[in-house]
PDB file of C-alpha atoms in Angstrom:
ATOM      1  CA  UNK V   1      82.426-177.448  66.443  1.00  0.00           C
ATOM      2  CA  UNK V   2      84.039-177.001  63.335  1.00  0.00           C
ATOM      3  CA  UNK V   3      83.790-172.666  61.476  1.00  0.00           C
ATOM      4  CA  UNK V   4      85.100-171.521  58.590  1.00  0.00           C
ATOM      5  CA  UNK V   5      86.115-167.789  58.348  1.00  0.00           C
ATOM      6  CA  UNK V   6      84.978-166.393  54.654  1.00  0.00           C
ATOM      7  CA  UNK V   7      85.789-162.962  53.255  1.00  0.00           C
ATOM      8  CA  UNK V   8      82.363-161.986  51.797  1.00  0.00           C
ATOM      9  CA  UNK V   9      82.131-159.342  48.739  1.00  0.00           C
ATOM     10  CA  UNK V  10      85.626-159.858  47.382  1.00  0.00           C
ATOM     11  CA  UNK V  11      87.868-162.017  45.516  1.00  0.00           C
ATOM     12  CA  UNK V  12      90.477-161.447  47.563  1.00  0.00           C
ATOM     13  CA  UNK V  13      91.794-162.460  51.383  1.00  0.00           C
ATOM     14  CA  UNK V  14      91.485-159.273  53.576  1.00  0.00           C
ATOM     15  CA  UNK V  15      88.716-157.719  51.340  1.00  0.00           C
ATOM     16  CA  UNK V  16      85.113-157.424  51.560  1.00  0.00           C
ATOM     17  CA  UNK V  17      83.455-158.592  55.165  1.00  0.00           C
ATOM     18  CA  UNK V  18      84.838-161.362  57.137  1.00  0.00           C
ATOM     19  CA  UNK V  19      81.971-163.506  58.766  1.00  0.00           C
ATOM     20  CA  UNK V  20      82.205-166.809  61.420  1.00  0.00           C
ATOM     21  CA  UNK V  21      80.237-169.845  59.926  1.00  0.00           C
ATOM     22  CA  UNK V  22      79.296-172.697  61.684  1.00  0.00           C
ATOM     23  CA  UNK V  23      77.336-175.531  59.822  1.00  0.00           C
ATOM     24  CA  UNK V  24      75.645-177.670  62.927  1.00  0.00           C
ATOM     25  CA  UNK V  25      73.522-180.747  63.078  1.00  0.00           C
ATOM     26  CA  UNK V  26      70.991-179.263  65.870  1.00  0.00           C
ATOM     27  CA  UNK V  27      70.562-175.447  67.199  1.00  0.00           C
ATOM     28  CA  UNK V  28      73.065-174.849  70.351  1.00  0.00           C
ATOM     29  CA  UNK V  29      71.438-171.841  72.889  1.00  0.00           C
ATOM     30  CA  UNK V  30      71.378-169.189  72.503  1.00  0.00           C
ATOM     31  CA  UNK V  31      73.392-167.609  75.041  1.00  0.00           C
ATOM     32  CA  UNK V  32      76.060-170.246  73.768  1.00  0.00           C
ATOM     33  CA  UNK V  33      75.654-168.629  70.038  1.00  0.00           C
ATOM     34  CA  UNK V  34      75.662-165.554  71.426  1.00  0.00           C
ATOM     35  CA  UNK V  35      79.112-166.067  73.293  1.00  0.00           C
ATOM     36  CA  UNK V  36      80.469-167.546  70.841  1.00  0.00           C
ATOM     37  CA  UNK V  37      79.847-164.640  68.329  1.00  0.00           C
ATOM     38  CA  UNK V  38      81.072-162.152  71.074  1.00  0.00           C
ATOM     39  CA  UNK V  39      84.301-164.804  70.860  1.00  0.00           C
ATOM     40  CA  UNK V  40      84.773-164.181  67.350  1.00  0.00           C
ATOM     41  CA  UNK V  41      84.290-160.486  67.558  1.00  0.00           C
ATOM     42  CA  UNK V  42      83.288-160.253  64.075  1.00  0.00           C
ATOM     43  CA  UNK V  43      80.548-158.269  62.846  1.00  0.00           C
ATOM     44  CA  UNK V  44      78.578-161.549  62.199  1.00  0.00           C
ATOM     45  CA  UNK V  45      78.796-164.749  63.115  1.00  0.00           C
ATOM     46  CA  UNK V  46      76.356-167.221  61.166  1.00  0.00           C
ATOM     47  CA  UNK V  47      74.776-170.497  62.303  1.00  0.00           C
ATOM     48  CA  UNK V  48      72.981-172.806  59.921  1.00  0.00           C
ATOM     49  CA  UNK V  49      71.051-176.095  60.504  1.00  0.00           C
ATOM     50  CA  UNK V  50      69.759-178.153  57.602  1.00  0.00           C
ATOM     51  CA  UNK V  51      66.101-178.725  58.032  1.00  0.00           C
ATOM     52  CA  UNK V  52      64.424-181.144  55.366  1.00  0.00           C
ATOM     53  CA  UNK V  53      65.097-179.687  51.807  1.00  0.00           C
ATOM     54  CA  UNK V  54      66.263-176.016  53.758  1.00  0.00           C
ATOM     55  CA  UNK V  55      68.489-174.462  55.830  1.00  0.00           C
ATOM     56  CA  UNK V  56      67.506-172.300  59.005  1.00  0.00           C
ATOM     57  CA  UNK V  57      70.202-169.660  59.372  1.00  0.00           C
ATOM     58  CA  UNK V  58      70.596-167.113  62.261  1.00  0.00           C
ATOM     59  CA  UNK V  59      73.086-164.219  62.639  1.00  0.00           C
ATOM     60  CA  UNK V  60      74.634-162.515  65.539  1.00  0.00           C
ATOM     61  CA  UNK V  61      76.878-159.647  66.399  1.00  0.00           C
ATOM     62  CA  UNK V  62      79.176-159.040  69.146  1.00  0.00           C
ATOM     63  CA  UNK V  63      75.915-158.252  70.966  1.00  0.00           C
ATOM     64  CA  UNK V  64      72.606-159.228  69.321  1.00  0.00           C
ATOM     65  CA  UNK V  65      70.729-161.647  67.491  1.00  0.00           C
ATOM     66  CA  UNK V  66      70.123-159.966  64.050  1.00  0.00           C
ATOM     67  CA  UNK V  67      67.365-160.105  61.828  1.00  0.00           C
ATOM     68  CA  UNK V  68      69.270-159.813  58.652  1.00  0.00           C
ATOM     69  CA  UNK V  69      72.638-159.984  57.130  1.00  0.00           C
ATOM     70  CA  UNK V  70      73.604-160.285  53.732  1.00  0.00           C
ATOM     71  CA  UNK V  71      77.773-160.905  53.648  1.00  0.00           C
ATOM     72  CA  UNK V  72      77.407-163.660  56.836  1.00  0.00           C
ATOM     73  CA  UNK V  73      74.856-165.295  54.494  1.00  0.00           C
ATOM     74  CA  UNK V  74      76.851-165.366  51.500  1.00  0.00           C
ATOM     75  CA  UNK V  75      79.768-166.902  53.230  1.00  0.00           C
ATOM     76  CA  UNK V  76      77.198-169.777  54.649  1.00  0.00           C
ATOM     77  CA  UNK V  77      76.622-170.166  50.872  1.00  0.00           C
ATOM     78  CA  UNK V  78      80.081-169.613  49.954  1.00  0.00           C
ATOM     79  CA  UNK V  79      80.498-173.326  52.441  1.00  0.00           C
ATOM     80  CA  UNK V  80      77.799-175.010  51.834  1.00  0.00           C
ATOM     81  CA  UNK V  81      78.293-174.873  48.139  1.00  0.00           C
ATOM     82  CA  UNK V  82      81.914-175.887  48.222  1.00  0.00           C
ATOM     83  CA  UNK V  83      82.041-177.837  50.632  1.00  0.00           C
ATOM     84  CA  UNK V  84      78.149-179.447  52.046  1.00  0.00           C
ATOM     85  CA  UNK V  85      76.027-179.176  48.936  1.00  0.00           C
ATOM     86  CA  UNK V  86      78.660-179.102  46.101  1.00  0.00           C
ATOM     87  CA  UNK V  87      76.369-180.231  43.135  1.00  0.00           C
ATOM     88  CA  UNK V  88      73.657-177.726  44.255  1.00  0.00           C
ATOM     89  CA  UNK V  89      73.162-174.313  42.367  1.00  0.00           C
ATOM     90  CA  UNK V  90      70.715-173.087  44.574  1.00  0.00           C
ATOM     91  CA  UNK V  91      70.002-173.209  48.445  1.00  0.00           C
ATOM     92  CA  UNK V  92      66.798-171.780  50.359  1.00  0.00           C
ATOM     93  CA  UNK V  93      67.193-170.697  53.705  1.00  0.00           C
ATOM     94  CA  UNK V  94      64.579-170.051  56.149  1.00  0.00           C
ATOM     95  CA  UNK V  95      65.354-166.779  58.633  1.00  0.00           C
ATOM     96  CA  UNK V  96      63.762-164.284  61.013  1.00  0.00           C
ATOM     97  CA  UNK V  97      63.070-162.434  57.550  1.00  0.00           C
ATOM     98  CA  UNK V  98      61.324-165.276  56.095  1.00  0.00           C
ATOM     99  CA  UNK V  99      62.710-167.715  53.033  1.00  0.00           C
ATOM    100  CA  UNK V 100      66.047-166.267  51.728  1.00  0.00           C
ATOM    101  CA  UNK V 101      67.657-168.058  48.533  1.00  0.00           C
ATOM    102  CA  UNK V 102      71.428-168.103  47.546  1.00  0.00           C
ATOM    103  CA  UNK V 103      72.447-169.181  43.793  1.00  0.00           C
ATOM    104  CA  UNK V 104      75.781-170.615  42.420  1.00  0.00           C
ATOM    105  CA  UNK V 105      77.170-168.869  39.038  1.00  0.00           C
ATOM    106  CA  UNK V 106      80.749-170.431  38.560  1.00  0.00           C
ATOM    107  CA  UNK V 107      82.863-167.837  40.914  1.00  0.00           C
ATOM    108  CA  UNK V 108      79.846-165.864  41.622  1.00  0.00           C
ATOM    109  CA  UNK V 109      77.293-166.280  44.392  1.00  0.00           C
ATOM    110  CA  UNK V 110      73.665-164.143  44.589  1.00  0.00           C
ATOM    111  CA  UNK V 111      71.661-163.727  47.647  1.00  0.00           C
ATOM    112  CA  UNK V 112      67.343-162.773  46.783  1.00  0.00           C
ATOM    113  CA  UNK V 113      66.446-160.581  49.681  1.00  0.00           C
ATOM    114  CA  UNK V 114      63.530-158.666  50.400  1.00  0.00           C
ATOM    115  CA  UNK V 115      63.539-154.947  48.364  1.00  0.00           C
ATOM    116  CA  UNK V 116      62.652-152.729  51.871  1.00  0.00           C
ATOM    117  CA  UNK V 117      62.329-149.393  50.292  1.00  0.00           C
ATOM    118  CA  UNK V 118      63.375-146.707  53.550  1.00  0.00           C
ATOM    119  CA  UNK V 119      60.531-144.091  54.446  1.00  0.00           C
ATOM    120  CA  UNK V 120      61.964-140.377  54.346  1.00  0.00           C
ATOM    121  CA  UNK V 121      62.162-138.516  57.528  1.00  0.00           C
ATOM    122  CA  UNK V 122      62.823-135.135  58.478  1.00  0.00           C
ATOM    123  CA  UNK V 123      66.927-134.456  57.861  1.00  0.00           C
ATOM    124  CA  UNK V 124      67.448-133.655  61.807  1.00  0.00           C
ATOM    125  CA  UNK V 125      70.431-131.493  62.428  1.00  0.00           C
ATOM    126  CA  UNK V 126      71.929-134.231  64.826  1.00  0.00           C
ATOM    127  CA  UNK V 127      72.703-136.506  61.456  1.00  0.00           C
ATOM    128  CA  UNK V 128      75.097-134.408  60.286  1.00  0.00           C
ATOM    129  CA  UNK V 129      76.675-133.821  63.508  1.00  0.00           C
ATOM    130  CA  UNK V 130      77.020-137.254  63.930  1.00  0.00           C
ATOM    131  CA  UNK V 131      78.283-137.848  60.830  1.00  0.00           C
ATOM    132  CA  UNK V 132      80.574-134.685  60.290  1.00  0.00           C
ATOM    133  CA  UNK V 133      78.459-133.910  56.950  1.00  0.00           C
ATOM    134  CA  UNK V 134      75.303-132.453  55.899  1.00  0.00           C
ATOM    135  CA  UNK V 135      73.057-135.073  54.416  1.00  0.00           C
ATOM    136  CA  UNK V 136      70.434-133.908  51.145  1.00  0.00           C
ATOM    137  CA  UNK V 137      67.870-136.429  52.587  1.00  0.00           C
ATOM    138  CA  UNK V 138      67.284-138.861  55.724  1.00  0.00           C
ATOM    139  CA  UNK V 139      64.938-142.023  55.392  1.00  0.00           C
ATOM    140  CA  UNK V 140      64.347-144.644  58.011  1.00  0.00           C
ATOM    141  CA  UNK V 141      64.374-148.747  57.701  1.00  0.00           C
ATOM    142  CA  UNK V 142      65.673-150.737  60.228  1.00  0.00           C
ATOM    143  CA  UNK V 143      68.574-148.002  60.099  1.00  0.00           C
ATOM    144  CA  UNK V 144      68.685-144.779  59.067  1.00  0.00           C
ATOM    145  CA  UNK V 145      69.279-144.277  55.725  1.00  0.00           C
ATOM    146  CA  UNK V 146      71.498-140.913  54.953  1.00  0.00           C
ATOM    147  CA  UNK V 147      71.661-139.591  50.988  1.00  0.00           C
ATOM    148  CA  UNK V 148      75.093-137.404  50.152  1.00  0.00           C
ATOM    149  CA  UNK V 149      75.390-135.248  47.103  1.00  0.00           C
ATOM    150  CA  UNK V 150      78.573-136.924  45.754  1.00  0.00           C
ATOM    151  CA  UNK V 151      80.832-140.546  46.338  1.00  0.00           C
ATOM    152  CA  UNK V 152      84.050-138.055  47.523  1.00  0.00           C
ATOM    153  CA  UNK V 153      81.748-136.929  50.527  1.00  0.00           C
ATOM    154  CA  UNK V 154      80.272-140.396  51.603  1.00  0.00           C
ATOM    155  CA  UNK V 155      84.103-142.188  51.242  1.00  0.00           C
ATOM    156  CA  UNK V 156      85.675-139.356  53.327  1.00  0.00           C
ATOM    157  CA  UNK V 157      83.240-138.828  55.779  1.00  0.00           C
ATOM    158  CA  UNK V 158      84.790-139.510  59.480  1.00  0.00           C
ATOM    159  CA  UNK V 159      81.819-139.904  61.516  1.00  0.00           C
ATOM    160  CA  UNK V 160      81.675-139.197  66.118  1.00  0.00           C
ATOM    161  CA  UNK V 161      80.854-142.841  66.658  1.00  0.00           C
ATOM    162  CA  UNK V 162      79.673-141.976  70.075  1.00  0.00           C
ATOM    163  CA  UNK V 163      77.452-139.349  68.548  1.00  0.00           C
ATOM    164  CA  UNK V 164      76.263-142.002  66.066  1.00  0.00           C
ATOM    165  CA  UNK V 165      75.778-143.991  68.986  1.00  0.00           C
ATOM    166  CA  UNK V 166      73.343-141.908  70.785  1.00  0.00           C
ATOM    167  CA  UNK V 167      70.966-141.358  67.785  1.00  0.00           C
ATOM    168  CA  UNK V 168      67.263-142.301  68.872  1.00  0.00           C
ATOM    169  CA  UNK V 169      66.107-143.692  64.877  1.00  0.00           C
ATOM    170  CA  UNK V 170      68.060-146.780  63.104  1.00  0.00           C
ATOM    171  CA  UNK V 171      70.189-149.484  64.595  1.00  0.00           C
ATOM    172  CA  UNK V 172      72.748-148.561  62.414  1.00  0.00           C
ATOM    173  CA  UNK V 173      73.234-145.227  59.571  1.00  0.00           C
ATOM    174  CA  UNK V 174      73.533-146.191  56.080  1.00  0.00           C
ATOM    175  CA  UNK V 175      75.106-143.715  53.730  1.00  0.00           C
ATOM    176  CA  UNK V 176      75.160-143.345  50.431  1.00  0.00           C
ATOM    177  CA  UNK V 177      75.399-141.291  47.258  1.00  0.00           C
ATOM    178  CA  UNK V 178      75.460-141.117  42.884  1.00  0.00           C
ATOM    179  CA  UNK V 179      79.046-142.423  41.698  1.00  0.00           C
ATOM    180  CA  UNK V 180      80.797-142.489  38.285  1.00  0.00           C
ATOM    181  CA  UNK V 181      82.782-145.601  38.410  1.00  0.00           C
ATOM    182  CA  UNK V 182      79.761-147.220  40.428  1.00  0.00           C
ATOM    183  CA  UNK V 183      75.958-146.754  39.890  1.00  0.00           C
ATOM    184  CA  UNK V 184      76.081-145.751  43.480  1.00  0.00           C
ATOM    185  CA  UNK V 185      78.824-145.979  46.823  1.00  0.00           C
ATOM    186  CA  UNK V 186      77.461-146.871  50.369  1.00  0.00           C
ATOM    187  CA  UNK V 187      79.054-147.253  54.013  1.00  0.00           C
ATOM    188  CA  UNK V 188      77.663-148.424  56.911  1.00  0.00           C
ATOM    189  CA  UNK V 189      78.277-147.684  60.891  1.00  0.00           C
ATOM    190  CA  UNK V 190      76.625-149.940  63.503  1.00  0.00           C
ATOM    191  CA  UNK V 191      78.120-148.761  67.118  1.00  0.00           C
ATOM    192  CA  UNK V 192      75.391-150.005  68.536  1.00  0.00           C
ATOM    193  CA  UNK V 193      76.415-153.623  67.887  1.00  0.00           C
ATOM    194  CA  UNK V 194      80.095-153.185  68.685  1.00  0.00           C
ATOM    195  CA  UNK V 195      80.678-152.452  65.005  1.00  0.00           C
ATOM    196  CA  UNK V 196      82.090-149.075  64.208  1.00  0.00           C
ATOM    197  CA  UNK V 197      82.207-149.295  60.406  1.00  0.00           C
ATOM    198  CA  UNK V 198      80.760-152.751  58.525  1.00  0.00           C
ATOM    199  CA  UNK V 199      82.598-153.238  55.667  1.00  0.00           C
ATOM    200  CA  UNK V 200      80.267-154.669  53.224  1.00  0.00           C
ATOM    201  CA  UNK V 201      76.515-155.167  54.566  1.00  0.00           C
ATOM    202  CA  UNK V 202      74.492-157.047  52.604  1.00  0.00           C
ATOM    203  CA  UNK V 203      71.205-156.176  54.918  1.00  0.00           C
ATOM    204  CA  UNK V 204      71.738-152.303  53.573  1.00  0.00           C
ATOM    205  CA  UNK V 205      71.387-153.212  50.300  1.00  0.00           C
ATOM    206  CA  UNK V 206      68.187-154.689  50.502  1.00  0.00           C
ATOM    207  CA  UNK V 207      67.349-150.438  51.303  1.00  0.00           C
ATOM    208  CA  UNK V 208      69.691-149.301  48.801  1.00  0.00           C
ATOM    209  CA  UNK V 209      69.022-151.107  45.763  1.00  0.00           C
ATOM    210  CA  UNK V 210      65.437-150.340  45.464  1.00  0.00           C
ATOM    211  CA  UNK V 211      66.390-146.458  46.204  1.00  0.00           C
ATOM    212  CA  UNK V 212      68.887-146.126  44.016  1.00  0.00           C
ATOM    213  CA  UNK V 213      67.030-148.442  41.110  1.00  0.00           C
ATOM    214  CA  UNK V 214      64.056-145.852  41.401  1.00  0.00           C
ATOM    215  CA  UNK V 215      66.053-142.848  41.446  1.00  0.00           C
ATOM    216  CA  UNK V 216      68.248-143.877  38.766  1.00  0.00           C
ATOM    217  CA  UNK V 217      65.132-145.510  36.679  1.00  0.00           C
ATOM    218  CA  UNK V 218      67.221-148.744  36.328  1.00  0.00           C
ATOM    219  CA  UNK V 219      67.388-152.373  37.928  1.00  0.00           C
ATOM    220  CA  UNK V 220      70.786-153.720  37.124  1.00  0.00           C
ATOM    221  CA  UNK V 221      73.137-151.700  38.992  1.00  0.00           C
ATOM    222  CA  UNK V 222      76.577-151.785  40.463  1.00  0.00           C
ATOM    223  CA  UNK V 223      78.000-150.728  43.713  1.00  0.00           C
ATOM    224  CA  UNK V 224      80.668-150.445  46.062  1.00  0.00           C
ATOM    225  CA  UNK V 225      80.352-150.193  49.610  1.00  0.00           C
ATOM    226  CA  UNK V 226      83.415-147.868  49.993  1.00  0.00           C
ATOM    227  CA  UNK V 227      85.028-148.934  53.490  1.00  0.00           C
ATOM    228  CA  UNK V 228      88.945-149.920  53.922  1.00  0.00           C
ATOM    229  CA  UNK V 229      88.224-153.500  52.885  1.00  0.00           C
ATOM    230  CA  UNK V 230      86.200-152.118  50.028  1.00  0.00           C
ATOM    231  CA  UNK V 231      83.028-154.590  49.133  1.00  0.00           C
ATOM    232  CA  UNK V 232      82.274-155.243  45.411  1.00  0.00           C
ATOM    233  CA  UNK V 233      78.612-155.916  44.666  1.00  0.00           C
ATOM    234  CA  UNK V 234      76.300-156.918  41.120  1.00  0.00           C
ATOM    235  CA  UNK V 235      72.738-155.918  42.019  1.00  0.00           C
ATOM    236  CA  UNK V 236      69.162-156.197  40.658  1.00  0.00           C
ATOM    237  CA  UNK V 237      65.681-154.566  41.684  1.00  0.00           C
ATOM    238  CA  UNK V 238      63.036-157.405  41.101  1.00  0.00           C
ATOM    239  CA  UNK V 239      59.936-155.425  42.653  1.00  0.00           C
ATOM    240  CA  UNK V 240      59.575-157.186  45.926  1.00  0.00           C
ATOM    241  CA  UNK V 241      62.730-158.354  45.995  1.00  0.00           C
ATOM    242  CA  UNK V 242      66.543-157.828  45.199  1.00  0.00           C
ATOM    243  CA  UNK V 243      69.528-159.576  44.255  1.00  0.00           C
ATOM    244  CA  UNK V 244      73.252-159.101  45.671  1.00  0.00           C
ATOM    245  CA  UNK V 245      76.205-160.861  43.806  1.00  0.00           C
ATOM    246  CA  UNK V 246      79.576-161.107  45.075  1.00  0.00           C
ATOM    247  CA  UNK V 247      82.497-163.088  45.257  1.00  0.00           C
ATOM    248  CA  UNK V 248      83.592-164.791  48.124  1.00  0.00           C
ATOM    249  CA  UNK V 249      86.929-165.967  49.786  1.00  0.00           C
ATOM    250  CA  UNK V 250      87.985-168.732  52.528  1.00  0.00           C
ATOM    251  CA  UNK V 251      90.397-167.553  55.011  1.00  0.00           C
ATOM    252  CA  UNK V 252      90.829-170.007  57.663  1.00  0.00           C
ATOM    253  CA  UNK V 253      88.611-172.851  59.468  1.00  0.00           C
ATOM    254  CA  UNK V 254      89.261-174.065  62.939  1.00  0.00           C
ATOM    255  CA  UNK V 255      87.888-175.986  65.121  1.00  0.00           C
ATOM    256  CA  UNK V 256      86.599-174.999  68.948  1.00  0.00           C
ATOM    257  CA  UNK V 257      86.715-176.728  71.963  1.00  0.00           C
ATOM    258  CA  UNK V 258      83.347-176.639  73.141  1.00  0.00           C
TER     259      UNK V 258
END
């Protein structure tokens, strides 16, 4: 079973997100995938079987099948362009979320997501002493969704993982706040999946973009997810759905023994 290791969000080798793909003729188990993401230890692994004119693509974690992942599915894109589909300029895939569609612009790559706007919630005092910072507003998605006053706070926060850990709402906390350089910063924390700190997630932006896009009153925007390996993204608000652009990056393939 040949994989390909691809540094998501970047231009650059040890930048952005690194994500495990594996482009298979049928669907192995699921406790195999599941093993074999554990294996990698990455914060996604991705699996992808052509179906007809599609793909069907599933992503796991060190310990679940996700429902969504945005930097794991534009390194599957990131392959199959280059090396599967290498006249195409467009690929649908079909996921837990429904149809997903990825889009070639010379370097470039663009995922269209869902736009998943995050409910507020009350701002319970256990978010900040989680995250060693006193958020201005809480909202609630699949993760929580934490709004800072300014980009200094979110990039130095140092957050009690095991604190984050033991939240009740959100698989994961999402922070974010106004930049100058950037429309808007972001970081992400997912303990709960054997990820302390994601280092570009594309699933997050499919809260953040239509946030920020209302609350700046604009749909182009850019952002940076501000982690160590720093994640570079071009972004649009289309309503119903959104658009993440980003560069991508082959490290490595291999090949495992199974």
């Amino acid at each position: 079973m040949k994989f390909y290791l691809v540094d998501a969000f970047n231009d650059a080798v040890f930048k952005g997100n690194p994500a495990a793909v594996y482009v298979l003729p049928a669907w192995p188990s699921e406790a195999l995938m599941q093993k074999i993401a554990l294996e990698h230890h990455l914060s996604e692994t991705a699996f992808t079987v052509k179906n007809g004119d599609h793909y069907e693509l599933r992503w796991f974690t060190p310990e679940q099948e996700i429902d969504l992942c945005g930097h794991a599915s534009l390194a599957t894109a990131y392959v199959l362009f280059n090396y599967y589909e290498t006249s195409a300029t467009k690929l649908s895939f079909q996921t837990q979320k429904g149809p997903l569609y990825a889009t070639r612009q010379g370097e470039q790559y663009y995922l269209d997501f869902p736009s998943i706007m995050p409910k507020p919630i009350a701002n319970d005092p256990a978010f900040a002493a989680a995250m060693g910072a006193t958020p201005t507003a809480a909202y609630l998605a699949r993760d929580l969704f934490l709004v800072y006053e300014d980009a200094a706070t979110v990039r130095q926060l140092q957050p009690d993982l095991a604190k984050v850990k033991a939240l009740t709402q959100g698989i994961g906390v999402i922070v974010t706040a106004p930049d100058t350089e950037f429309d808007f910063v972001s970081r992400a924390f997912y303990p709960k999946l054997q990820v302390d700190e994601d280092p570009v997630t594309g699933s997050a932006h499919s809260n953040l973009i239509p946030y920020w896009a209302q609350r700046l009153d604009k749909k182009h925007l850019n952002a940076q997810q501000a982690s160590a390996r720093v994640g570079l993204l071009d972004c649009e608000w289309q309503g119903d759905r959104v658009t993440m652009g980003g560069q991508a990056v082959l490290f490595a393939t291999g090949e495992s023994t199974l």
